[in-house]
Short mmCIF file of C-alpha atoms in Angstrom, two decimals:
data_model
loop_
_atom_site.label_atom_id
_atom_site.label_comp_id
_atom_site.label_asym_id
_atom_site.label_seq_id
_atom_site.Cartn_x
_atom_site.Cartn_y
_atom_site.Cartn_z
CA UNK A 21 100.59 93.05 111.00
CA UNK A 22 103.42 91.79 113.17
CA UNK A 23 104.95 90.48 109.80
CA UNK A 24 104.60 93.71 108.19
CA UNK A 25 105.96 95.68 110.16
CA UNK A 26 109.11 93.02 110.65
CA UNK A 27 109.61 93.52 106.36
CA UNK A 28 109.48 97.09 106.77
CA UNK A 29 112.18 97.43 108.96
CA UNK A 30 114.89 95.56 107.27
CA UNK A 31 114.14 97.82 103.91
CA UNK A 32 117.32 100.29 105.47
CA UNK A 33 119.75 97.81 105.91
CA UNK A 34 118.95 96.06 102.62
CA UNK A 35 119.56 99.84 100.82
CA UNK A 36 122.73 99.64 103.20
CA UNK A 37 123.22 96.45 101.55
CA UNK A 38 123.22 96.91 98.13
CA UNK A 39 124.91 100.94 98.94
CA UNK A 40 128.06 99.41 100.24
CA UNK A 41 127.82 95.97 98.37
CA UNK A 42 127.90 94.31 101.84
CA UNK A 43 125.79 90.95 101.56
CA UNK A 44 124.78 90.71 104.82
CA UNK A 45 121.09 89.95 104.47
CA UNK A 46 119.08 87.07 102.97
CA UNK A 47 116.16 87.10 100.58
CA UNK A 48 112.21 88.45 101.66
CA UNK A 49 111.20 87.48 98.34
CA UNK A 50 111.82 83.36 97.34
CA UNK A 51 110.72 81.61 94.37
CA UNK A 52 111.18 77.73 94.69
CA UNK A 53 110.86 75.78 91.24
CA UNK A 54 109.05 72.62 92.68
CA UNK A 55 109.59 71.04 88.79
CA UNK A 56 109.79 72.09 85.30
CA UNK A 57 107.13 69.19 84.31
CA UNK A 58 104.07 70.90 82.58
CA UNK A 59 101.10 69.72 80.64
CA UNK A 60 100.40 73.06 78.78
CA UNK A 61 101.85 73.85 75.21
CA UNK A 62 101.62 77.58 75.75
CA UNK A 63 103.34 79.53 73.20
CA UNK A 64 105.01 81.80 75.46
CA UNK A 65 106.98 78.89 77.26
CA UNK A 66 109.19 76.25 76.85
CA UNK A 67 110.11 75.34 79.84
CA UNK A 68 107.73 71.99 79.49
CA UNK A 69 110.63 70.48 77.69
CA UNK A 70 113.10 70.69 80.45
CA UNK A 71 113.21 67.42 82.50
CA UNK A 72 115.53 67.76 85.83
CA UNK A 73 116.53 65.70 88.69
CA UNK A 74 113.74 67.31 91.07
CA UNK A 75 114.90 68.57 94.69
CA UNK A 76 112.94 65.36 96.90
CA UNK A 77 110.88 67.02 100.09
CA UNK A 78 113.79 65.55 102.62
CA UNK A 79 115.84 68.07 100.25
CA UNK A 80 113.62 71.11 100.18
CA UNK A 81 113.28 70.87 104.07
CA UNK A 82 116.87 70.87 104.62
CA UNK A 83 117.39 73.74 102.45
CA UNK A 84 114.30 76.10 103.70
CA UNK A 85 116.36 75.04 106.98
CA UNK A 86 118.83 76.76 106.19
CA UNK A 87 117.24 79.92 104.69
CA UNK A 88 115.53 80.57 108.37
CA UNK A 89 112.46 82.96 109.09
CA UNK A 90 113.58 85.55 106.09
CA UNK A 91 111.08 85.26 103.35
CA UNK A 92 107.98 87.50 104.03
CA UNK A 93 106.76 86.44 100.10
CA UNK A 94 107.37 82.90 99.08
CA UNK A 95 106.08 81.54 95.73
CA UNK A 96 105.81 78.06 94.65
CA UNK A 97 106.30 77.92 90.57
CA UNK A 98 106.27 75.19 87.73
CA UNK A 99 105.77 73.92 85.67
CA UNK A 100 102.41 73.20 86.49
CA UNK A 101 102.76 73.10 90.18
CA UNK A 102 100.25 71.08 91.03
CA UNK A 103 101.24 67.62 88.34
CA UNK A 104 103.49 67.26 91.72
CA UNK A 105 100.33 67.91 94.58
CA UNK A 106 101.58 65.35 97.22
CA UNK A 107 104.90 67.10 96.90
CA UNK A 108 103.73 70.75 96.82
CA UNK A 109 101.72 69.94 99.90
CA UNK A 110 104.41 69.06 101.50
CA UNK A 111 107.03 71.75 100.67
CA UNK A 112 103.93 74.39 101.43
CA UNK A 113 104.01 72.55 105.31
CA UNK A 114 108.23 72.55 104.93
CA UNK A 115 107.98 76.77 104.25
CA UNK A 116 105.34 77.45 106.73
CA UNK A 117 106.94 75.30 110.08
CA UNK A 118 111.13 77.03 108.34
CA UNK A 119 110.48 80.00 107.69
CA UNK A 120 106.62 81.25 108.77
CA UNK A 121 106.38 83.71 105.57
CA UNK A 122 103.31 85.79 105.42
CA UNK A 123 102.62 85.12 101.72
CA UNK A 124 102.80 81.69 100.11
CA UNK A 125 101.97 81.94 96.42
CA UNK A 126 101.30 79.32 94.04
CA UNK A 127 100.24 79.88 90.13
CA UNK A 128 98.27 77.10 88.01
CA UNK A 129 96.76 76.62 85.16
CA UNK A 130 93.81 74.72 86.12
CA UNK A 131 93.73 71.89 83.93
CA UNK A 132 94.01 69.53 86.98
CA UNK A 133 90.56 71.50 88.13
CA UNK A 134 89.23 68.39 89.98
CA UNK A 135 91.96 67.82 92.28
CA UNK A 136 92.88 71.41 93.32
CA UNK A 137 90.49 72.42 95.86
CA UNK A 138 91.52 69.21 97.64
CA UNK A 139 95.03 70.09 97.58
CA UNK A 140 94.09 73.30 98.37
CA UNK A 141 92.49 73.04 100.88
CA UNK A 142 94.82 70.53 103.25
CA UNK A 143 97.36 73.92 102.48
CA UNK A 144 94.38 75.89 104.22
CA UNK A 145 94.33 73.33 106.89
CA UNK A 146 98.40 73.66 107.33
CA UNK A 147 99.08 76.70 107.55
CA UNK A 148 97.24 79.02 110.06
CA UNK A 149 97.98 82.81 109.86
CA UNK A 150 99.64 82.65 106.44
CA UNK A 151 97.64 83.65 103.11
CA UNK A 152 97.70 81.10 100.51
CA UNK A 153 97.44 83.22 96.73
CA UNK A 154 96.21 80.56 94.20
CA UNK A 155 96.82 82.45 90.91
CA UNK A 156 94.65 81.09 88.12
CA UNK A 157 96.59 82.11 84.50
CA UNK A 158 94.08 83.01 81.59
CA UNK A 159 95.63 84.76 78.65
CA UNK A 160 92.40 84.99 77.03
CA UNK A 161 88.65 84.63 76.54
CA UNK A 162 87.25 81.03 75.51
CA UNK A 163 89.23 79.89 72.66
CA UNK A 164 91.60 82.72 72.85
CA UNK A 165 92.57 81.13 76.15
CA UNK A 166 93.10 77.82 74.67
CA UNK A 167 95.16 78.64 71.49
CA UNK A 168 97.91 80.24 73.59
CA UNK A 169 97.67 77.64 76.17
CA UNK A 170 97.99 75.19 73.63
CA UNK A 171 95.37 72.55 75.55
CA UNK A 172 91.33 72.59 74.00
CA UNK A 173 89.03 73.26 76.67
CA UNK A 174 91.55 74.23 79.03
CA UNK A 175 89.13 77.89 79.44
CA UNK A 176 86.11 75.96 81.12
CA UNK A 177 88.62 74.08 83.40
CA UNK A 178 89.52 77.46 84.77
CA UNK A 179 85.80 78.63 85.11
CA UNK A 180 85.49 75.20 87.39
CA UNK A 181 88.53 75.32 89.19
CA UNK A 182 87.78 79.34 90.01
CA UNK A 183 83.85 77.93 91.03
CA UNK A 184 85.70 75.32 93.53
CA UNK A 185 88.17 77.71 94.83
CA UNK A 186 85.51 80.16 95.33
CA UNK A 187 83.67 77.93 97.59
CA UNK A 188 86.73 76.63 99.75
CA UNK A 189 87.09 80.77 100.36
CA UNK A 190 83.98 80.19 102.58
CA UNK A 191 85.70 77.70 105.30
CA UNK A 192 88.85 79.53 104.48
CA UNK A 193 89.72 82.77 105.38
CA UNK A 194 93.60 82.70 104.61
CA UNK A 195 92.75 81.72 100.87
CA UNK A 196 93.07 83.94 98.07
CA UNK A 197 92.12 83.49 94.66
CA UNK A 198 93.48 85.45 91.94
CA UNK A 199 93.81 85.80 88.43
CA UNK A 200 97.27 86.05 86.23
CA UNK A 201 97.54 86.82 82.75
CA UNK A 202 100.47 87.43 80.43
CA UNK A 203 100.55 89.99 77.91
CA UNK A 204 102.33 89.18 74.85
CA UNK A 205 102.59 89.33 71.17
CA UNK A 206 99.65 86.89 70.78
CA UNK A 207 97.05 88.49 72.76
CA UNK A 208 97.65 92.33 73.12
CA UNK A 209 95.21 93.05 70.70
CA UNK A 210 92.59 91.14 72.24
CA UNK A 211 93.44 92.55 76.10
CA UNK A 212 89.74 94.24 76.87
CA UNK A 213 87.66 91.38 76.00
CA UNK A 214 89.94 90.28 78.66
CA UNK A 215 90.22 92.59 81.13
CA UNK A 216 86.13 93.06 81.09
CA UNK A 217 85.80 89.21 81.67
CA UNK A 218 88.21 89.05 84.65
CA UNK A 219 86.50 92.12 86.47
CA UNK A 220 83.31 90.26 85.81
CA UNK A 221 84.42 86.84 87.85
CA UNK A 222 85.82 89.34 90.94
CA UNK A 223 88.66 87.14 91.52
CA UNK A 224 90.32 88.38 94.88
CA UNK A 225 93.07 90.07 92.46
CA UNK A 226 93.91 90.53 89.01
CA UNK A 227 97.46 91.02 88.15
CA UNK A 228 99.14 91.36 84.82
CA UNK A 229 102.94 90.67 83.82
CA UNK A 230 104.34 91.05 80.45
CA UNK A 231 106.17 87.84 78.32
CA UNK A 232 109.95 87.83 78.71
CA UNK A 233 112.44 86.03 77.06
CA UNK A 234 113.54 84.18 80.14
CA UNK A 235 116.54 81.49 80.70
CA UNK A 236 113.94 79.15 83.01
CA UNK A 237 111.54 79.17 80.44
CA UNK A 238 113.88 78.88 77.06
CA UNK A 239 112.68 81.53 75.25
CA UNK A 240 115.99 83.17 74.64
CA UNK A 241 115.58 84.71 71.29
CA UNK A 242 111.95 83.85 70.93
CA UNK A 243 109.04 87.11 69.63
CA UNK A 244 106.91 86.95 72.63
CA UNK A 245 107.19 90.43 73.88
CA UNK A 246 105.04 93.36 72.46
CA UNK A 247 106.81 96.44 71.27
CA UNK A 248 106.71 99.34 73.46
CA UNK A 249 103.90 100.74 71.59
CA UNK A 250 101.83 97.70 71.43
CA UNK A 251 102.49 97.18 75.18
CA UNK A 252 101.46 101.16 76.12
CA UNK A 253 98.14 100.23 74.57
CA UNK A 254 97.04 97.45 75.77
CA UNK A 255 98.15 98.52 79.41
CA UNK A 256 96.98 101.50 79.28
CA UNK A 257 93.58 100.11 78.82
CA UNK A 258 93.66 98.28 82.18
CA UNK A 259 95.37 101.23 84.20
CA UNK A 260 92.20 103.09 83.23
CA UNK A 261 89.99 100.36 84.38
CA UNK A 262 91.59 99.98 87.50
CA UNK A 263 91.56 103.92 88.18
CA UNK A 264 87.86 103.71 87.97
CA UNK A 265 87.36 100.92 89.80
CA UNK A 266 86.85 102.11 93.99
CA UNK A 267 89.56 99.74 95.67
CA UNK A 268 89.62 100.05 99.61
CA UNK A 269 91.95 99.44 102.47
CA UNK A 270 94.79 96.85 101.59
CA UNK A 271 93.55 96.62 98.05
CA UNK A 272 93.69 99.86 97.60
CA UNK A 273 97.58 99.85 98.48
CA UNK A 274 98.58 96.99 96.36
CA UNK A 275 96.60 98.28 93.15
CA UNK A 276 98.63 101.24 93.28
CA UNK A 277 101.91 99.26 93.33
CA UNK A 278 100.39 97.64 90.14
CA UNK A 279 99.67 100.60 88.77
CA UNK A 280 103.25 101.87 89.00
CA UNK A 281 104.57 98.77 88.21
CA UNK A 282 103.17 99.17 84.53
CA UNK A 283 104.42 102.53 84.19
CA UNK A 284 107.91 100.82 84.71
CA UNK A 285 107.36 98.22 82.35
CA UNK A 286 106.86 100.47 79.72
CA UNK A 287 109.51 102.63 80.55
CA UNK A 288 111.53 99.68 80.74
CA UNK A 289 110.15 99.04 77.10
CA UNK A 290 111.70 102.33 75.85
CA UNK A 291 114.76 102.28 77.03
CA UNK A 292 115.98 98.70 77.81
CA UNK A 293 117.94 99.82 81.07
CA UNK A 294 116.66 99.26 84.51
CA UNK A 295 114.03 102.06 85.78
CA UNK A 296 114.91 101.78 89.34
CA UNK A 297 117.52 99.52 91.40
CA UNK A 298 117.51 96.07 91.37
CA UNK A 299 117.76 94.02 94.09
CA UNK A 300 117.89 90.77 92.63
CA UNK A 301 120.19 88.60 94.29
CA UNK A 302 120.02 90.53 97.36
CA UNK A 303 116.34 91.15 98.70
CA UNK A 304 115.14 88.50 95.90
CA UNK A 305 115.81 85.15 94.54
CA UNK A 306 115.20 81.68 93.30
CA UNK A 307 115.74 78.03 94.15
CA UNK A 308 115.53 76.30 90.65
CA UNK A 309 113.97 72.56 90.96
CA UNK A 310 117.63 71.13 90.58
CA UNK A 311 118.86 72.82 93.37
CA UNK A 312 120.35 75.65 91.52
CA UNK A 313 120.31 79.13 92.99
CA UNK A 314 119.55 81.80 91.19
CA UNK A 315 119.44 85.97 91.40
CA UNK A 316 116.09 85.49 89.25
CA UNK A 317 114.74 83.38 86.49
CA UNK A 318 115.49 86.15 83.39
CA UNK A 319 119.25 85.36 83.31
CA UNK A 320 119.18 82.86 86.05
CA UNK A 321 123.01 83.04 86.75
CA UNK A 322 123.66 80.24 89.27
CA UNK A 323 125.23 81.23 92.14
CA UNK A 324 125.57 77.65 93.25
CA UNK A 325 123.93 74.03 93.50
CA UNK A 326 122.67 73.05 96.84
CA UNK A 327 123.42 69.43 96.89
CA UNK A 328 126.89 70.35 95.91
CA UNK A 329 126.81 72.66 99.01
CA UNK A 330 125.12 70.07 101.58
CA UNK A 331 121.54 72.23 101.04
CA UNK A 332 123.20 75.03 102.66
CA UNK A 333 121.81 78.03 101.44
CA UNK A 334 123.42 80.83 103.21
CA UNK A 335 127.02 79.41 102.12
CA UNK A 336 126.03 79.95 98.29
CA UNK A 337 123.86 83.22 98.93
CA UNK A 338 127.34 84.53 100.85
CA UNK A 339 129.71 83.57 98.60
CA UNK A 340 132.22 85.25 96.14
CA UNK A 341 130.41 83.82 92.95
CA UNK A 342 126.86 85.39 94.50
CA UNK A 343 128.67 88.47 95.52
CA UNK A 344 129.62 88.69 91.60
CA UNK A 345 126.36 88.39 90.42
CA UNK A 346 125.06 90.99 92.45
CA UNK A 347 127.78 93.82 91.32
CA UNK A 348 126.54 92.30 87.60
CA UNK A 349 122.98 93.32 88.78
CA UNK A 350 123.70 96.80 90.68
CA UNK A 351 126.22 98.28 87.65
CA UNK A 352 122.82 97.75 85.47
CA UNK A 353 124.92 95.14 83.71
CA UNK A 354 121.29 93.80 83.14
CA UNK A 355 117.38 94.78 82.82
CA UNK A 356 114.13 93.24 82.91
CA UNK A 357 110.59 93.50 84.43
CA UNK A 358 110.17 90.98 85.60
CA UNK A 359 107.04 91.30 87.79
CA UNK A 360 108.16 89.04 91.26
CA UNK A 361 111.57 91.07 91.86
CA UNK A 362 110.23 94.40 90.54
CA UNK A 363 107.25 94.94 93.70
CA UNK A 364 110.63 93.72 95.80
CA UNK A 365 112.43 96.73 93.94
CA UNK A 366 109.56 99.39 94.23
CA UNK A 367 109.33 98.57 97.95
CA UNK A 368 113.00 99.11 98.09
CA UNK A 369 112.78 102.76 96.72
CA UNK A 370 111.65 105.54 98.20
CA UNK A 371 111.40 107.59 95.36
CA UNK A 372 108.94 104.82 94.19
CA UNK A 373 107.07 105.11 97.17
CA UNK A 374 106.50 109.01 97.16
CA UNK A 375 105.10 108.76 93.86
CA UNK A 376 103.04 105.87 94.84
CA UNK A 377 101.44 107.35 97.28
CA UNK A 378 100.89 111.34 95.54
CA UNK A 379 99.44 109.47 92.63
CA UNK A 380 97.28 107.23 94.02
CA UNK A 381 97.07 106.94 97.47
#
């Protein structure tokens, strides 16, 4: 609660913020980029044929050193997070003892199913009065699954990793277990086969983003995100599931951000122009595995490397080059919906909020 209540009171002076272009405030919403290494073929991402000079742990701890007790959300991307589980141990204990955020959230997808309740579950161990999200990506049913994921059998792996995730929940009470699934030009069609499956498992949460042509990923120029039309339809199909479906307390809140969220994204479908602020850059960012910073991983602008900056994070988030990006962002000189910065944007707008809670509140 305490931490709550801390984010909601800095949501003025980051409107101050980006209202008088003053960048006085750091980021509540991180995304660190532990490595680019994957060992899925999914045909929504590239980003498996990327190979960096990865940030060591000596280097992640200096820099979440230097970003201090601001993050409230911090997630923990790939890759395939968890190819690098010594490591992503490690930086989980780094973020918790710097910076204390109140959400640490980590995607995978499962096909290292026999070592990630172990990994897991020393995270549980480490880090006492912060949730841990473990995200479990499915794009599919069975062999649907598979053929975008580009790995055979890869669907039962997450049926057994969700089984032993499940059971750490029960000696774990700051564990969540979700599900994440993409929507894209190779699945749309098939979305309420999926949708009915992942209601029937009851992960913790279900949560849907849509596939973006995205700079981290390198898919630049690649046909992975539904029309408008295509989009409306197969969202619209899970807004009404969700409507019926009796959410309570917490849950209840977050499902209506969700639910808005979608609206946006097809909004943002129709008109290619950003549907609220963005606060990219300003309330939200990324730490790319090389040590690039970023405002977000659509255009991924870098706003400057930390080892060329002696892992000092507030000297590249402050400086004239960041400052640049962030007038690119605010003058709408971009657009995207991307799902991490737009719940950072929705919380950010109070127009957001009123309809958030009239509609479904």
């Amino acid at each position: 609660m305490r931490n709550k209540l801390k984010l909601l009171s800095k949501i003025p002076f980051y409107k101050l913020s980006h209202a008088t272009s003053w960048p006085g405030m750091l980021p509540i919403n991180l995304t660190l980029s532990v490595s680019p290494t994957c060992n899925s073929r999914c045909q929504t991402c590239n980003i498996w044929k990327k190979k960096e000079n990865d940030f060591t742990s000596e280097e992640w701890d200096k820099t979440m050193a230097s970003v201090g007790q601001w993050p409230f959300w911090i997630t923990i991307s790939g890759g395939e997070p968890f190819l690098k589980r010594d490591q992503l141990v490690e930086l989980v204990k780094i973020c918790y003892h710097r910076n204390k955020p109140a959400i640490i959230n980590i995607p995978t997808n499962s096909l290292l199913y026999a070592l990630t309740p172990k990994y897991v579950e020393q995270m549980c161990q480490s880090i006492p009065g912060t949730q841990l999200i473990i995200n479990l990506s499915v794009d599919g049913v069975k062999e649907k699954h598979d053929q975008i994921r580009g790995i055979p059998g890869n669907f039962e792996k997450v049926l057994q990793n969700l089984e032993g995730l499940k059971k750490l929940q029960k000696k774990y009470s700051n564990l969540t277990v979700g599900i994440h699934s993409v929507i894209s030009n190779f699945n749309f069609k098939d979305v309420a086969e999926l949708y009915a499956w992942a209601f029937s498992v009851e992960p913790d949460q279900y949560i849907t983003e849509i596939a973006e042509e995205r700079v981290e990923l390198d898919t630049k120029g690649m046909p992975i995100t539904p029309s408008s039309e295509n989009y409306s339809q197969a969202i619209d199909q899970l807004i009404a599931k969700v409507k019926k479906h009796q959410f309570q307390g917490v849950s209840k809140v977050t499902e209506a951000f969700r639910l808005e969220y979608y609206q946006n994204v097809k909004k943002y479908l129709q008109t290619k122009k950003q549907v609220i602020p963005c606060y990219a850059g300003l309330a939200s960012g990324q730490i790319y595995a090389n040590g690039d910073v970023w405002q977000c991983c659509i255009d991924a602008d870098v706003m400057g490397n930390l080892r060329e900056n002696n892992y000092d994070f507030k000297k590249i988030w402050f400086s004239k080059k960041a400052d640049e990006i962030r007038q690119k962002v605010k003058q709408g000189g971009c657009g995207c919906p991307l799902a991490n910065a737009s719940y950072t944007n929705m919380l950010m707008d109070f127009k957001t909020l009123a309809k958030i809670a009239k509609n479904y509140l």
